[in-house]
Short mmCIF file of C-alpha atoms in Angstrom, two decimals:
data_model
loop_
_atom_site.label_atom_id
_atom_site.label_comp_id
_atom_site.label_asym_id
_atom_site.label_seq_id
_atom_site.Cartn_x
_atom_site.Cartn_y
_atom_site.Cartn_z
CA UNK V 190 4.30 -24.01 21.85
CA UNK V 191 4.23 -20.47 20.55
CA UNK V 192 5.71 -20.01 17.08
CA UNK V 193 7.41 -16.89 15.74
CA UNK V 194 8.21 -15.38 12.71
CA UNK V 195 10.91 -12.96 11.56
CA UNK V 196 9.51 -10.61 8.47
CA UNK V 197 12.05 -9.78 6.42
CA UNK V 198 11.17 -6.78 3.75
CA UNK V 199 13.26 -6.72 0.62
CA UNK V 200 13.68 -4.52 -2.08
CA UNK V 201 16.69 -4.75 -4.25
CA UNK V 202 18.88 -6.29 -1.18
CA UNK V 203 20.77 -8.59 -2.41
CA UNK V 204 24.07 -7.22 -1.33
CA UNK V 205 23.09 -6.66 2.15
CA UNK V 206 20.49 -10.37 3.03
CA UNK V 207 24.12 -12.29 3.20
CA UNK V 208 25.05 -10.15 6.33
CA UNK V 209 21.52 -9.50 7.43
CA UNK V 210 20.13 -12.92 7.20
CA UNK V 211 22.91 -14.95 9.50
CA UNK V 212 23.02 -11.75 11.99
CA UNK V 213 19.09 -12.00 12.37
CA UNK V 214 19.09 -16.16 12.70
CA UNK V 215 21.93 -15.69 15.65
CA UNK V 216 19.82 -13.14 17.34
CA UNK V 217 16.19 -14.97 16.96
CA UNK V 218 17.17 -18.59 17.05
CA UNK V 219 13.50 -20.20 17.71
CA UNK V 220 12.24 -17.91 14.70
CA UNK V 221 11.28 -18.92 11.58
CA UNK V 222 12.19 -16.38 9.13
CA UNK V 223 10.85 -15.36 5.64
CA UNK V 224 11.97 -12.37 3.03
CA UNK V 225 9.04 -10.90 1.62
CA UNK V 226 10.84 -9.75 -2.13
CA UNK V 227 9.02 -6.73 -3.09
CA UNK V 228 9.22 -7.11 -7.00
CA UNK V 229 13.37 -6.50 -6.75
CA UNK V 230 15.18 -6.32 -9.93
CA UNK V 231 18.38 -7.75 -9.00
CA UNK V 232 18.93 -11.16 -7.19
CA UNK V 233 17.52 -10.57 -3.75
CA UNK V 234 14.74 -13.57 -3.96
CA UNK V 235 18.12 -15.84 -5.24
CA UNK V 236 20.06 -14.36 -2.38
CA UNK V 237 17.41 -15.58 0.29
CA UNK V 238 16.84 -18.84 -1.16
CA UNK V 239 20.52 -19.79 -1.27
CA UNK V 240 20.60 -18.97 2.21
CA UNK V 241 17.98 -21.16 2.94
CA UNK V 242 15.37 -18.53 3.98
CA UNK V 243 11.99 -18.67 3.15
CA UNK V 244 11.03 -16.35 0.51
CA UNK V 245 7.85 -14.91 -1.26
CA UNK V 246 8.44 -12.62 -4.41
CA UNK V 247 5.85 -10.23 -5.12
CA UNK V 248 5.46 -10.03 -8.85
CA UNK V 249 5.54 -6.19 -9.14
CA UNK V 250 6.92 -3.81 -6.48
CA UNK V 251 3.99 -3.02 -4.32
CA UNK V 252 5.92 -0.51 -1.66
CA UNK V 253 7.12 -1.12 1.63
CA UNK V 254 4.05 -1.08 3.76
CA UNK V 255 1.97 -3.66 0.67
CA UNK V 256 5.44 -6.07 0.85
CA UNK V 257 4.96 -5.98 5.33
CA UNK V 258 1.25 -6.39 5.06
CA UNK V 259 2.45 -9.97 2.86
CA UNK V 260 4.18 -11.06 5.59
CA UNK V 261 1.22 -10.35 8.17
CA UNK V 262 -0.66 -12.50 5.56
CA UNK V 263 1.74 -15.20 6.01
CA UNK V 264 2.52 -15.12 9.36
CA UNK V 265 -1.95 -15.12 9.85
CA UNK V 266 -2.30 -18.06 7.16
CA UNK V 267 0.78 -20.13 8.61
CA UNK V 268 -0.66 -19.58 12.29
CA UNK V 269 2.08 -18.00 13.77
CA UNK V 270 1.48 -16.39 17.60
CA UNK V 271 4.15 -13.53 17.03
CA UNK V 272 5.78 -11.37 14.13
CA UNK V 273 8.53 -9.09 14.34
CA UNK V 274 9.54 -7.09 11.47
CA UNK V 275 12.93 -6.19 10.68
CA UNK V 276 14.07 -3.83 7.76
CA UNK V 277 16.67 -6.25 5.37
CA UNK V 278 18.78 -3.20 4.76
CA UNK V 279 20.87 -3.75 7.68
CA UNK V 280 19.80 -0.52 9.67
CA UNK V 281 17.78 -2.50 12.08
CA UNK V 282 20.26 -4.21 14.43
CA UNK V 283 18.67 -7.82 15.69
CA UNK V 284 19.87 -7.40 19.04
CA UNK V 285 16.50 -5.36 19.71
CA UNK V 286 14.47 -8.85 18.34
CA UNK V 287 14.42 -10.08 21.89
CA UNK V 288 12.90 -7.06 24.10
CA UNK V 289 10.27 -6.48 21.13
CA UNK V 290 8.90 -9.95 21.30
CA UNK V 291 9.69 -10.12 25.38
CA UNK V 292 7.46 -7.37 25.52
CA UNK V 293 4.31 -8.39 23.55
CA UNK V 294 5.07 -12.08 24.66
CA UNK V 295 4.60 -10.80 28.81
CA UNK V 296 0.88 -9.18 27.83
CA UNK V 297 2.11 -5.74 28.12
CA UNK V 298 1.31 -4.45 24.64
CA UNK V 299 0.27 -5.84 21.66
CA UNK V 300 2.82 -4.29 19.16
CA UNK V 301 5.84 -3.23 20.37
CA UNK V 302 7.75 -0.86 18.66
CA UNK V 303 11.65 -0.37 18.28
CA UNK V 304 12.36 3.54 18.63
CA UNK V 305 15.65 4.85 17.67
CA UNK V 306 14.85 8.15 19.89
CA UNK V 307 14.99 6.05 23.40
CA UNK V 308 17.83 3.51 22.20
CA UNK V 309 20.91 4.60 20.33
CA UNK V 310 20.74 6.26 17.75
CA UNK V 311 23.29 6.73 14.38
CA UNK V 312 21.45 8.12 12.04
CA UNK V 313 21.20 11.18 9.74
CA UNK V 314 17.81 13.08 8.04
CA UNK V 315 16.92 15.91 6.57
CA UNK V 316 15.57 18.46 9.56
CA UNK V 317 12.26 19.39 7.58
CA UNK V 318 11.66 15.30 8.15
CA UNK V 319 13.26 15.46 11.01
CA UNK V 320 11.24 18.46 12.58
CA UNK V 321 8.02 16.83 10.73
CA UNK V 322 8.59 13.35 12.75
CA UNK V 323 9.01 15.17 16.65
CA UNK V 324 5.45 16.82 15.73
CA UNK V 325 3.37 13.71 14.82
CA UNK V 326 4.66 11.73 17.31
CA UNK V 327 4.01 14.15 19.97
CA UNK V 328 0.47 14.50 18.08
CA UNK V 329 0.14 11.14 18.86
CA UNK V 330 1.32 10.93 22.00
CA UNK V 331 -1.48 13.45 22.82
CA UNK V 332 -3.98 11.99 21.59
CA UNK V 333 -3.08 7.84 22.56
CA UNK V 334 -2.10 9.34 26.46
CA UNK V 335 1.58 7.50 25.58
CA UNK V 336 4.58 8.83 24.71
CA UNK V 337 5.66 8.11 21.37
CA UNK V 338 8.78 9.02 20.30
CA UNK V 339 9.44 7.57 16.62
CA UNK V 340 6.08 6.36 14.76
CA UNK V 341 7.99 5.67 11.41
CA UNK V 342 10.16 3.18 12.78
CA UNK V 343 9.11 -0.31 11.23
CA UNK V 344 10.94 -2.54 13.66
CA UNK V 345 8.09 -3.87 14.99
CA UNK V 346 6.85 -7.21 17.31
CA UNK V 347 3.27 -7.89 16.74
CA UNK V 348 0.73 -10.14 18.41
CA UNK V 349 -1.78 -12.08 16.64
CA UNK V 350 -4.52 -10.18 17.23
CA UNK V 351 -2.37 -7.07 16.03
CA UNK V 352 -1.30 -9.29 12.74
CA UNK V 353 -5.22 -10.02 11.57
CA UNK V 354 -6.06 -6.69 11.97
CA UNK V 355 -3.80 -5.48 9.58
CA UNK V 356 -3.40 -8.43 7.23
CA UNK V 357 -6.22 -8.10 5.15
CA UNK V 358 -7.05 -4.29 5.99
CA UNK V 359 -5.71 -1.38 8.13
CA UNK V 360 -2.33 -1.20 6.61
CA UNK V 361 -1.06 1.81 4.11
CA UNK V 362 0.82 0.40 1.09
CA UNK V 363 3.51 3.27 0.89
CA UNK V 364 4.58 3.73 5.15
CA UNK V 365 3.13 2.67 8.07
CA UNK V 366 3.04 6.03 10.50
CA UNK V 367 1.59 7.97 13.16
CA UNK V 368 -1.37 7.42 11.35
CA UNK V 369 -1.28 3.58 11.37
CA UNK V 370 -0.46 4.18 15.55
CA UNK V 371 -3.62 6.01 15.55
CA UNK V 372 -5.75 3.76 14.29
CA UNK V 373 -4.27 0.69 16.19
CA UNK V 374 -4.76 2.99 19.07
CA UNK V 375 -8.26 4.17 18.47
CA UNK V 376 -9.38 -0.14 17.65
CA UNK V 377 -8.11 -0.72 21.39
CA UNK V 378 -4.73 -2.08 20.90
CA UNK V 379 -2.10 -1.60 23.32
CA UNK V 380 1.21 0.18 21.50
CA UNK V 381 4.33 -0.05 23.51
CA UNK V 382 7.95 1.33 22.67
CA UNK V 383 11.09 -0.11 23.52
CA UNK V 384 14.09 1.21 23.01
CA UNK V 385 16.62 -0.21 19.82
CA UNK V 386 19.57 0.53 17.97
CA UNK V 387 19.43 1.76 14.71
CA UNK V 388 22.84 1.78 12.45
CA UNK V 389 23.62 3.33 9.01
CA UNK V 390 22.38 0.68 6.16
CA UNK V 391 24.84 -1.05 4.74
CA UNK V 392 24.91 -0.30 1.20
CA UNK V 393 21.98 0.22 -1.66
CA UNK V 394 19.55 3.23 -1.78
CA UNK V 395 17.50 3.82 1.31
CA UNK V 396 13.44 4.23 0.32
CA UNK V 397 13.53 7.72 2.10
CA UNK V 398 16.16 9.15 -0.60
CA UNK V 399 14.79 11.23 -3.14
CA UNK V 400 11.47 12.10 -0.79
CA UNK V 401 10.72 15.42 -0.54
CA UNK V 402 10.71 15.74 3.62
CA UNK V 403 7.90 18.66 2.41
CA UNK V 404 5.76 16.10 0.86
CA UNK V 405 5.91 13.81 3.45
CA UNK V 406 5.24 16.24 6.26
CA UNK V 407 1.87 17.40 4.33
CA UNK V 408 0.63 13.94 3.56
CA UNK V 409 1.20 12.48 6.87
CA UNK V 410 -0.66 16.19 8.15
CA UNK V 411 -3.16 14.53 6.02
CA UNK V 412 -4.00 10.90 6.76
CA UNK V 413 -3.54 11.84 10.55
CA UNK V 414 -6.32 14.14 10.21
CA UNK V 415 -8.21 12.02 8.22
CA UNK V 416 -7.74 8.99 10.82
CA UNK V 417 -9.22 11.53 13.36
CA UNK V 418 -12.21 12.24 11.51
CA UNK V 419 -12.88 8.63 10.88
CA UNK V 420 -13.22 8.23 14.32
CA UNK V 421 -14.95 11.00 15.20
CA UNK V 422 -17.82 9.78 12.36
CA UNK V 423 -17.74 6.57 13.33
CA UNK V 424 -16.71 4.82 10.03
CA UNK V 425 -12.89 4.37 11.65
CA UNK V 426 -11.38 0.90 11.44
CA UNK V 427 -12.49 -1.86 13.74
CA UNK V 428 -10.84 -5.37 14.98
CA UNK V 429 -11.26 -8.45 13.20
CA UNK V 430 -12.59 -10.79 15.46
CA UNK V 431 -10.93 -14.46 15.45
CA UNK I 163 -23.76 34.16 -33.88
CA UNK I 164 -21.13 31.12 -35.30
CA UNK I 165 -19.91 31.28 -38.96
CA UNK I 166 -20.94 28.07 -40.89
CA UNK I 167 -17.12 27.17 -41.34
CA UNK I 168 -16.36 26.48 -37.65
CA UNK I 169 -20.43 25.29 -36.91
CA UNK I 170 -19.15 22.28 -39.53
CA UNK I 171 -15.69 21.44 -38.03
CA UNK I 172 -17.66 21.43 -34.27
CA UNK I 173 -20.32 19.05 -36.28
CA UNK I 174 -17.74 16.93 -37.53
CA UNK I 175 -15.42 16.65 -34.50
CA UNK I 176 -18.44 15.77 -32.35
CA UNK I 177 -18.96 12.74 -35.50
CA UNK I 178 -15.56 11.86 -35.37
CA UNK I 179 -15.47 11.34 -31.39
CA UNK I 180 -19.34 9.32 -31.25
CA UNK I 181 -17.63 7.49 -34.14
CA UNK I 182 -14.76 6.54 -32.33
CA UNK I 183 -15.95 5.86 -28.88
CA UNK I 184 -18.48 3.30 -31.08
CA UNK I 185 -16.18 1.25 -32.91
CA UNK I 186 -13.84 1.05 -29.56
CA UNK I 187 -16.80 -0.64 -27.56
CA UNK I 188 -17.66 -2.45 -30.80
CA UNK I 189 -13.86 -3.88 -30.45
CA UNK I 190 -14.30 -4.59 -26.50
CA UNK I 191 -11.37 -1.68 -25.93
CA UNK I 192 -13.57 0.06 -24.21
CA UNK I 193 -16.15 -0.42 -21.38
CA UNK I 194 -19.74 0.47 -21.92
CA UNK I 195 -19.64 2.16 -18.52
CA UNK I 196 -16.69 4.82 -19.40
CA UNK I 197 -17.61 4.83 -22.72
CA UNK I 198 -21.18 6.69 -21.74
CA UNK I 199 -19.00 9.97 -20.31
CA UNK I 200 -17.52 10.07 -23.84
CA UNK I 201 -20.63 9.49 -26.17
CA UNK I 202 -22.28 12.46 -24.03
CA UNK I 203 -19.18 14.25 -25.17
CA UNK I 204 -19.39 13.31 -28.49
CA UNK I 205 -23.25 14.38 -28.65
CA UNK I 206 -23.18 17.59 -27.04
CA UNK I 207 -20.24 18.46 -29.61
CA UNK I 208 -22.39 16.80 -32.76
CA UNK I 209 -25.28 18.72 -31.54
CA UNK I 210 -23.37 21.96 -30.45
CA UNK I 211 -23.96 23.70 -33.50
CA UNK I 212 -28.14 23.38 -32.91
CA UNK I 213 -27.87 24.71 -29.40
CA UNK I 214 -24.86 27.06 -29.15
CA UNK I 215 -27.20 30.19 -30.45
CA UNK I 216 -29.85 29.37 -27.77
CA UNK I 217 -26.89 28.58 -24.78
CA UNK I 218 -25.70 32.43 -25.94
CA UNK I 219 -29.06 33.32 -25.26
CA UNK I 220 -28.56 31.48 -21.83
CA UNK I 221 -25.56 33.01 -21.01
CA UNK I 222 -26.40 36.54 -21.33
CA UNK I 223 -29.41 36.05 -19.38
CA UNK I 224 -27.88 34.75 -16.40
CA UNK I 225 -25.27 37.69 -16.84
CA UNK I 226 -21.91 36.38 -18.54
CA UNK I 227 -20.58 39.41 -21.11
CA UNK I 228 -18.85 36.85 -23.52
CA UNK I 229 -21.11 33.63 -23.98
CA UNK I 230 -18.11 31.65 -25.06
CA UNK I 231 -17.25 31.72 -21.52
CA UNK I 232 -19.89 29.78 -20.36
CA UNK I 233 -19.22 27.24 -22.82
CA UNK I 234 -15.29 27.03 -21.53
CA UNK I 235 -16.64 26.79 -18.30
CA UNK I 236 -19.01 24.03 -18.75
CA UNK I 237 -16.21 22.20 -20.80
CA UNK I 238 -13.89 22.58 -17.77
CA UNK I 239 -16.21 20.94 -15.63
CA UNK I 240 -17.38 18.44 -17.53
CA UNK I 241 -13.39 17.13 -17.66
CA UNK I 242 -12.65 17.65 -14.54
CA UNK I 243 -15.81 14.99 -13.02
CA UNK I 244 -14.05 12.80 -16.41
CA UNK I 245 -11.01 12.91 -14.42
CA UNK I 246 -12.21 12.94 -10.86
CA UNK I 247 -13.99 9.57 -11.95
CA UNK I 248 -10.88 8.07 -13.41
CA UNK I 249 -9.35 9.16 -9.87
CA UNK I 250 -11.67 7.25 -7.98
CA UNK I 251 -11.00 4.40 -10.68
CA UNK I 252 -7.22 4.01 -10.47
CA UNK I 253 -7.54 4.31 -6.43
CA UNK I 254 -9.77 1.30 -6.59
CA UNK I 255 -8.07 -0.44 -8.92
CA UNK I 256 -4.63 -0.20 -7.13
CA UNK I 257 -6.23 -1.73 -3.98
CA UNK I 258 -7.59 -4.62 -5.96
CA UNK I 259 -3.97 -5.22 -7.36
CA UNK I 260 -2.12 -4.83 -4.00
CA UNK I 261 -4.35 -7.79 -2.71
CA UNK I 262 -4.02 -9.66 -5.87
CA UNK I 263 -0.26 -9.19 -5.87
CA UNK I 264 0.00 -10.22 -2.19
CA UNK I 265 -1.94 -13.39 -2.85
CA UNK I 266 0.06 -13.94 -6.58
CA UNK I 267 3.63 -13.87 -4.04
CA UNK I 268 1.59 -16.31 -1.37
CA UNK I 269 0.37 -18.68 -4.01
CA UNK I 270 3.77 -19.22 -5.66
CA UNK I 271 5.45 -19.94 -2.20
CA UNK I 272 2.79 -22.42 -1.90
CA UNK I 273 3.23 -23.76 -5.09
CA UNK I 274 7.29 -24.00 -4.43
CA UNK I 275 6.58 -25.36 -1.23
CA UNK I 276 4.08 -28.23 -2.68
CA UNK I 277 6.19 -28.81 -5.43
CA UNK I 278 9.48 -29.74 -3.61
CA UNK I 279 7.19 -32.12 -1.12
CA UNK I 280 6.80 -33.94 -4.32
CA UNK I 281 10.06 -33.67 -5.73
CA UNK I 282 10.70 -35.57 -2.22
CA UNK I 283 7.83 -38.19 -2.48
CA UNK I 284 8.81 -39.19 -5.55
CA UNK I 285 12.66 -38.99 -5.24
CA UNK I 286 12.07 -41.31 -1.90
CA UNK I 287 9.21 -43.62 -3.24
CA UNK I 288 9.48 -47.21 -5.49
CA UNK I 289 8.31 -46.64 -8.53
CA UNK I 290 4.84 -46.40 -8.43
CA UNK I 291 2.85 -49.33 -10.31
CA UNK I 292 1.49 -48.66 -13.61
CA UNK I 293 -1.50 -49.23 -13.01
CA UNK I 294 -2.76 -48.01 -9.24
CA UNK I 295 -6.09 -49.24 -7.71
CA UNK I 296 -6.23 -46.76 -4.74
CA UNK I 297 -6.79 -43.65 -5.29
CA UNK I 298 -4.24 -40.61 -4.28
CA UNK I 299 -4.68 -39.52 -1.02
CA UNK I 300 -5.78 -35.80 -0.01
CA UNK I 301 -5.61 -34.06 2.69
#
């Protein structure tokens, strides 16, 4: 029996986990499910708990890709076959749970990831970002020989193999990437996109507001060159073997 | 060639900081191993006033117009590998608390976990004798 887990990302969602949480248990029904509370100041860890979802509050807010990597710890220590990751904002709709998992389940990759750009899409950005995002992922669809069409999205199905290799290592704290697709890539795992819905989130302060698109297009310039020179000397992340 | 007046305030800044750095590694505020960057500091500013004729000397020979310069210079440098170090140090550092965070968040849903399996045992169990003869069981 293969078990399943449904990551649940939280920072200062306590007014959106009431719709988010039943709407993700209707859609994943054998999943077990567990908020990962990145150091929230208002109720969010209270919020999960009343609605009987497993939670684990980080004591200080580590950023989005530290409070995912905690759930790839959890889902590795608990022994679970299968991850998916879902945003708790509401933006992620849980009707996409089942062709993410369906598709690392079957073999054919072993993370799967939801893209906006292929399923529908309702959702605004600022162009530089925007412009920034169509140029690393066709970087990366260049260089991995598969088309990728939205490497920031973090609705995401994972294998175990996939999980250990970024549980204790691999991961950036602030936002998982093109870069993190390039080094799954360039470790031999098999990166797959489906297409998903994405909707407006529901209320609270998205973690892209207030980023300046400018920084974000240099530093992601930057850590996908830097990926690409870890592999070319040799010193680029390897698999954890299990 | 320095007046005497600012030779002495160099002198006694460079006594001040060796003083200082001293006392805060006396009071374990300060590691030995960041403390060394500052007591060079500290020295090269105590013993400024014994050198800074002979580093004029220096600096004409290897072609600078105004010596002072080479001082700045060196000065500049000397802060910037001061701050490239504490760089390296906070990069470190903030890895070592991301994992210790992550396990902090684990170990208290552990903890919540174990404690409410008790909560259970004991709400569900007879009260236990007073005084047991087998020992608890662990798994």
């Amino acid at each position: 029996m293969s078990r399943h887990l449904l990551i649940l990302p939280a920072h200062n969602e306590a007014n959106n986990l009431p719709r988010v949480i039943p709407e993700a248990r209707a859609a994943a029904t054998d999943y077990d499910l567990v908020v990962i509370d990145d150091g929230s100041r208002d109720a969010t860890a209270a919020v999960a708990a009343s609605l009987n979802a497993d939670v684990v509050s980080l004591p200080v807010n580590l950023g989005y890709g530290g409070a995912v990597q905690t759930g790839f710890r959890y889902a590795v220590e608990h022994g679970y076959d299968l991850a998916v990751v879902m945003d708790s904002d509401g933006q992620h709709d849980p009707a996409g749970i089942a062709l993410l998992a369906e598709t690392v389940l079957s073999g054919q990759a072993d993370v799967a990831i939801g893209s906006r750009f292929r399923g529908r899409m309702a959702y605004h950005q600022p162009w530089v970002k925007r412009v920034g995002m169509h140029l690393f992922a066709w970087t990366v669809s260049r260089i991995t020989q598969r088309e990728v069409t939205d490497p920031t999205s973090g609705f995401q199905a994972l294998n175990r193999a996939a999980l250990l290799f970024f549980a204790y290592d691999n991961y950036p704290v602030d936002y998982p990437d093109a870069d993190t697709l390039l080094v799954l890539h360039f470790a031999g795992f098999r990166v797959v996109e489906v297409p998903v819905t994405m909707r407006e989130r529901l209320s609270g302060v998205s973690m892209h507001s207030g980023w300046k698109p400018f920084y974000y297009v240099v530093k992601m310039w930057l850590a996908i060159s830097m990926v690409l020179l870890r592999e070319r000397t040799h010193v680029s992340a390897r698999r954890i073997s299990s | 060639m320095m007046a005497p007046l600012p030779r002495l305030l160099v002198f006694a800044l460079g006594l001040t900081v060796l003083l200082l750095v001293i006392n805060l590694v006396r009071k374990r505020q300060l590691q030995e191993r960041y403390a060394m960057l500052w007591l060079l500091a500290g020295l090269a500013l105590t013993l400024a006033p014994v050198f800074i004729p002979w580093l004029d000397h220096f600096a004409f020979s290897i072609g600078f117009e105004y010596p002072p310069a080479l001082l700045l210079l060196l000065a500049v440098v000397g802060l910037l590998l001061l701050i490239f170090q504490l760089s390296l140090t906070i990069s470190r550092d903030e890895d070592r608390l991301k994992i210790l965070t992550q396990e902090l968040g684990l170990l208290r849903h552990t903890v919540a976990h174990l404690q409410r399996a008790i909560d259970d045992m004991n709400d569900d169990a007879l009260p236990a004798p007073a005084e047991s003869t087998t020992p608890p069981d662990h798994d």
